[in-house]
Amino acid sequence: MSLTDLARQAAEKSYSPYSEFAVGAAVEWADGTVTTGTNVENKSYGLTQCAERSAITAGIGQGLREITAVAVWVNEDQPASPCGACRQVLNEFSSPEDCVSVVLACPSGERNTTLAELLPDSF
Ligand code: THU
């Protein structure tokens, strides 16, 4: 199954009763492992966890450290782009020379980009 399909499946598990904006993410790691995650909201809104960071956290808990590719799925008319916090956390677990592939997908299509393009001049 493709990274995009795994992200789409993950979005089905979204807990997003407040925004009703379901997001799924699939992260591929250097050893080929894929971890997935979804957004998890809370009635105390600021506690919301994004799908990308859920997927990253799952991998870190397995001892993985090097991200090579990411897919993000939303059930919307346009693909969604990772928030700034998720871009910075993706950056923590990748190196610029790896050129992490980022696929932003929705039912009508995909946009292919890279982490370097989404987070230029990163810290
Ligand atoms: N969200 C994500 O899961 N990833 C992002 O990169 C941006 C936003 C979620 C958080 C919240 O549950 C919903 O989308 C609306 O902001």
PDB file of C-alpha atoms and ligand atoms in Angstrom:
ATOM      1  CA  MET A   1       0.000   0.000   0.000  1.00  0.00           C
ATOM      2  CA  SER A   2       1.296   3.475  -0.859  1.00  0.00           C
ATOM      3  CA  LEU A   3       2.233   6.071   1.741  1.00  0.00           C
ATOM      4  CA  THR A   4      -0.734   8.141   0.563  1.00  0.00           C
ATOM      5  CA  ASP A   5      -3.139   5.211   1.035  1.00  0.00           C
ATOM      6  CA  LEU A   6      -1.796   4.644   4.541  1.00  0.00           C
ATOM      7  CA  ALA A   7      -2.331   8.326   5.349  1.00  0.00           C
ATOM      8  CA  ARG A   8      -5.888   8.098   3.990  1.00  0.00           C
ATOM      9  CA  GLN A   9      -6.580   5.071   6.214  1.00  0.00           C
ATOM     10  CA  ALA A  10      -5.140   6.914   9.219  1.00  0.00           C
ATOM     11  CA  ALA A  11      -7.487   9.861   8.585  1.00  0.00           C
ATOM     12  CA  GLU A  12     -10.431   7.484   9.064  1.00  0.00           C
ATOM     13  CA  LYS A  13      -9.392   7.202  12.735  1.00  0.00           C
ATOM     14  CA  SER A  14      -9.259  10.979  13.287  1.00  0.00           C
ATOM     15  CA  TYR A  15     -10.667  12.298  16.552  1.00  0.00           C
ATOM     16  CA  SER A  16     -11.712  15.770  15.416  1.00  0.00           C
ATOM     17  CA  PRO A  17     -15.210  16.529  16.774  1.00  0.00           C
ATOM     18  CA  TYR A  18     -14.455  20.263  17.162  1.00  0.00           C
ATOM     19  CA  SER A  19     -12.925  21.157  13.787  1.00  0.00           C
ATOM     20  CA  GLU A  20     -14.405  18.225  11.844  1.00  0.00           C
ATOM     21  CA  PHE A  21     -11.145  18.392   9.862  1.00  0.00           C
ATOM     22  CA  ALA A  22      -9.826  14.833   9.652  1.00  0.00           C
ATOM     23  CA  VAL A  23      -6.099  14.489   8.932  1.00  0.00           C
ATOM     24  CA  GLY A  24      -4.020  11.356   8.431  1.00  0.00           C
ATOM     25  CA  ALA A  25      -0.248  11.132   8.160  1.00  0.00           C
ATOM     26  CA  ALA A  26       2.126   8.353   7.172  1.00  0.00           C
ATOM     27  CA  VAL A  27       5.850   8.710   7.851  1.00  0.00           C
ATOM     28  CA  GLU A  28       8.487   6.538   6.203  1.00  0.00           C
ATOM     29  CA  TRP A  29      11.746   6.019   8.089  1.00  0.00           C
ATOM     30  CA  ALA A  30      15.227   5.245   6.781  1.00  0.00           C
ATOM     31  CA  ASP A  31      14.914   1.498   7.478  1.00  0.00           C
ATOM     32  CA  GLY A  32      11.647   1.320   5.487  1.00  0.00           C
ATOM     33  CA  THR A  33       9.324   1.232   8.491  1.00  0.00           C
ATOM     34  CA  VAL A  34       6.145   3.275   8.093  1.00  0.00           C
ATOM     35  CA  THR A  35       4.301   4.744  11.051  1.00  0.00           C
ATOM     36  CA  THR A  36       0.920   6.438  10.848  1.00  0.00           C
ATOM     37  CA  GLY A  37      -1.024   8.888  12.945  1.00  0.00           C
ATOM     38  CA  THR A  38      -4.088  11.061  13.017  1.00  0.00           C
ATOM     39  CA  ASN A  39      -5.152  14.308  14.652  1.00  0.00           C
ATOM     40  CA  VAL A  40      -6.431  14.063  18.203  1.00  0.00           C
ATOM     41  CA  GLU A  41      -8.447  17.010  19.489  1.00  0.00           C
ATOM     42  CA  ASN A  42      -9.489  17.933  22.997  1.00  0.00           C
ATOM     43  CA  LYS A  43     -12.216  20.128  24.469  1.00  0.00           C
ATOM     44  CA  SER A  44      -9.294  22.182  25.776  1.00  0.00           C
ATOM     45  CA  TYR A  45      -8.459  23.092  22.167  1.00  0.00           C
ATOM     46  CA  GLY A  46      -4.802  23.923  22.703  1.00  0.00           C
ATOM     47  CA  LEU A  47      -4.065  20.300  23.575  1.00  0.00           C
ATOM     48  CA  THR A  48      -4.794  19.180  20.013  1.00  0.00           C
ATOM     49  CA  GLN A  49      -2.169  16.892  18.520  1.00  0.00           C
ATOM     50  CA  CYS A  50      -1.610  17.072  14.762  1.00  0.00           C
ATOM     51  CA  ALA A  51      -1.603  13.928  12.598  1.00  0.00           C
ATOM     52  CA  GLU A  52       2.017  14.438  11.520  1.00  0.00           C
ATOM     53  CA  ARG A  53       3.306  14.643  15.069  1.00  0.00           C
ATOM     54  CA  SER A  54       1.224  11.609  16.079  1.00  0.00           C
ATOM     55  CA  ALA A  55       2.905   9.604  13.283  1.00  0.00           C
ATOM     56  CA  ILE A  56       6.369  10.883  14.227  1.00  0.00           C
ATOM     57  CA  THR A  57       5.841  10.116  17.910  1.00  0.00           C
ATOM     58  CA  ALA A  58       4.891   6.521  17.029  1.00  0.00           C
ATOM     59  CA  GLY A  59       8.189   6.090  15.164  1.00  0.00           C
ATOM     60  CA  ILE A  60      10.342   7.672  17.829  1.00  0.00           C
ATOM     61  CA  GLY A  61       8.807   5.257  20.347  1.00  0.00           C
ATOM     62  CA  GLN A  62      10.053   2.391  18.163  1.00  0.00           C
ATOM     63  CA  GLY A  63      13.584   3.790  18.256  1.00  0.00           C
ATOM     64  CA  LEU A  64      13.442   5.303  14.751  1.00  0.00           C
ATOM     65  CA  ARG A  65      15.203   8.612  14.133  1.00  0.00           C
ATOM     66  CA  GLU A  66      15.575   9.335  10.393  1.00  0.00           C
ATOM     67  CA  ILE A  67      12.531  10.329   8.321  1.00  0.00           C
ATOM     68  CA  THR A  68      12.721   9.900   4.535  1.00  0.00           C
ATOM     69  CA  ALA A  69       9.172  10.618   3.347  1.00  0.00           C
ATOM     70  CA  VAL A  70       5.801  11.849   4.584  1.00  0.00           C
ATOM     71  CA  ALA A  71       2.253  11.753   3.217  1.00  0.00           C
ATOM     72  CA  VAL A  72      -0.576  13.854   4.619  1.00  0.00           C
ATOM     73  CA  TRP A  73      -4.190  13.176   3.703  1.00  0.00           C
ATOM     74  CA  VAL A  74      -7.300  15.307   4.207  1.00  0.00           C
ATOM     75  CA  ASN A  75     -10.859  14.629   3.031  1.00  0.00           C
ATOM     76  CA  GLU A  76     -11.169  18.119   1.591  1.00  0.00           C
ATOM     77  CA  ASP A  77     -11.262  19.807  -1.833  1.00  0.00           C
ATOM     78  CA  GLN A  78      -7.617  20.897  -1.537  1.00  0.00           C
ATOM     79  CA  PRO A  79      -4.598  19.201   0.084  1.00  0.00           C
ATOM     80  CA  ALA A  80      -3.516  20.606   3.455  1.00  0.00           C
ATOM     81  CA  SER A  81      -0.016  21.723   4.220  1.00  0.00           C
ATOM     82  CA  PRO A  82       1.657  20.799   7.545  1.00  0.00           C
ATOM     83  CA  CYS A  83       1.548  23.501  10.220  1.00  0.00           C
ATOM     84  CA  GLY A  84       4.738  25.257  11.269  1.00  0.00           C
ATOM     85  CA  ALA A  85       5.134  23.159  14.419  1.00  0.00           C
ATOM     86  CA  CYS A  86       4.916  19.921  12.413  1.00  0.00           C
ATOM     87  CA  ARG A  87       7.446  21.221   9.866  1.00  0.00           C
ATOM     88  CA  GLN A  88       9.899  21.962  12.665  1.00  0.00           C
ATOM     89  CA  VAL A  89       9.402  18.528  14.258  1.00  0.00           C
ATOM     90  CA  LEU A  90       9.847  16.819  10.877  1.00  0.00           C
ATOM     91  CA  ASN A  91      13.058  18.820  10.519  1.00  0.00           C
ATOM     92  CA  GLU A  92      14.319  17.486  13.860  1.00  0.00           C
ATOM     93  CA  PHE A  93      14.300  13.937  12.466  1.00  0.00           C
ATOM     94  CA  SER A  94      15.727  14.509   9.000  1.00  0.00           C
ATOM     95  CA  SER A  95      18.831  16.001   7.496  1.00  0.00           C
ATOM     96  CA  PRO A  96      18.727  18.552   4.642  1.00  0.00           C
ATOM     97  CA  GLU A  97      20.753  16.330   2.318  1.00  0.00           C
ATOM     98  CA  ASP A  98      18.082  13.589   2.652  1.00  0.00           C
ATOM     99  CA  CYS A  99      15.589  15.841   0.818  1.00  0.00           C
ATOM    100  CA  VAL A 100      12.537  14.461   2.609  1.00  0.00           C
ATOM    101  CA  SER A 101       9.668  13.895   0.165  1.00  0.00           C
ATOM    102  CA  VAL A 102       6.314  15.327   1.281  1.00  0.00           C
ATOM    103  CA  VAL A 103       3.101  14.290  -0.476  1.00  0.00           C
ATOM    104  CA  LEU A 104       0.039  16.387   0.310  1.00  0.00           C
ATOM    105  CA  ALA A 105      -3.057  14.516  -0.807  1.00  0.00           C
ATOM    106  CA  CYS A 106      -6.841  14.764  -0.930  1.00  0.00           C
ATOM    107  CA  PRO A 107      -9.511  12.899  -2.933  1.00  0.00           C
ATOM    108  CA  SER A 108      -9.010  15.067  -6.055  1.00  0.00           C
ATOM    109  CA  GLY A 109      -5.216  14.756  -6.254  1.00  0.00           C
ATOM    110  CA  GLU A 110      -1.742  15.171  -4.804  1.00  0.00           C
ATOM    111  CA  ARG A 111       0.887  17.860  -4.506  1.00  0.00           C
ATOM    112  CA  ASN A 112       4.502  16.690  -4.296  1.00  0.00           C
ATOM    113  CA  THR A 113       6.936  18.845  -2.379  1.00  0.00           C
ATOM    114  CA  THR A 114       9.883  18.547   0.005  1.00  0.00           C
ATOM    115  CA  LEU A 115      10.545  19.500   3.593  1.00  0.00           C
ATOM    116  CA  ALA A 116      13.275  21.903   2.429  1.00  0.00           C
ATOM    117  CA  GLU A 117      10.692  23.713   0.306  1.00  0.00           C
ATOM    118  CA  LEU A 118       8.172  23.864   3.174  1.00  0.00           C
ATOM    119  CA  LEU A 119      10.754  24.927   5.770  1.00  0.00           C
ATOM    120  CA  PRO A 120      13.535  26.925   4.109  1.00  0.00           C
ATOM    121  CA  ASP A 121      16.415  28.312   6.170  1.00  0.00           C
ATOM    122  CA  SER A 122      15.478  25.972   9.022  1.00  0.00           C
ATOM    123  CA  PHE A 123      16.832  26.063  12.565  1.00  0.00           C
TER     124      PHE A 123
HETATM  125  N1  THU B   1      -3.997  19.557  11.814  1.00  0.00           N
HETATM  126  C1  THU B   1      -3.161  18.498  11.594  1.00  0.00           C
HETATM  127  O1  THU B   1      -3.439  17.362  12.005  1.00  0.00           O
HETATM  128  N2  THU B   1      -2.005  18.734  10.924  1.00  0.00           N
HETATM  129  C2  THU B   1      -1.604  19.960  10.462  1.00  0.00           C
HETATM  130  O2  THU B   1      -0.482  20.094   9.972  1.00  0.00           O
HETATM  131  C3  THU B   1      -2.499  21.093  10.563  1.00  0.00           C
HETATM  132  C4  THU B   1      -3.725  20.910  11.378  1.00  0.00           C
HETATM  133  C5  THU B   1      -5.239  19.321  12.535  1.00  0.00           C
HETATM  134  C6  THU B   1      -5.284  19.953  13.897  1.00  0.00           C
HETATM  135  C7  THU B   1      -6.767  20.096  14.122  1.00  0.00           C
HETATM  136  O3  THU B   1      -7.267  18.885  14.684  1.00  0.00           O
HETATM  137  C8  THU B   1      -7.348  20.255  12.729  1.00  0.00           C
HETATM  138  O4  THU B   1      -6.333  19.867  11.826  1.00  0.00           O
HETATM  139  C9  THU B   1      -7.804  21.657  12.392  1.00  0.00           C
HETATM  140  O5  THU B   1      -6.806  22.565  12.604  1.00  0.00           O
END
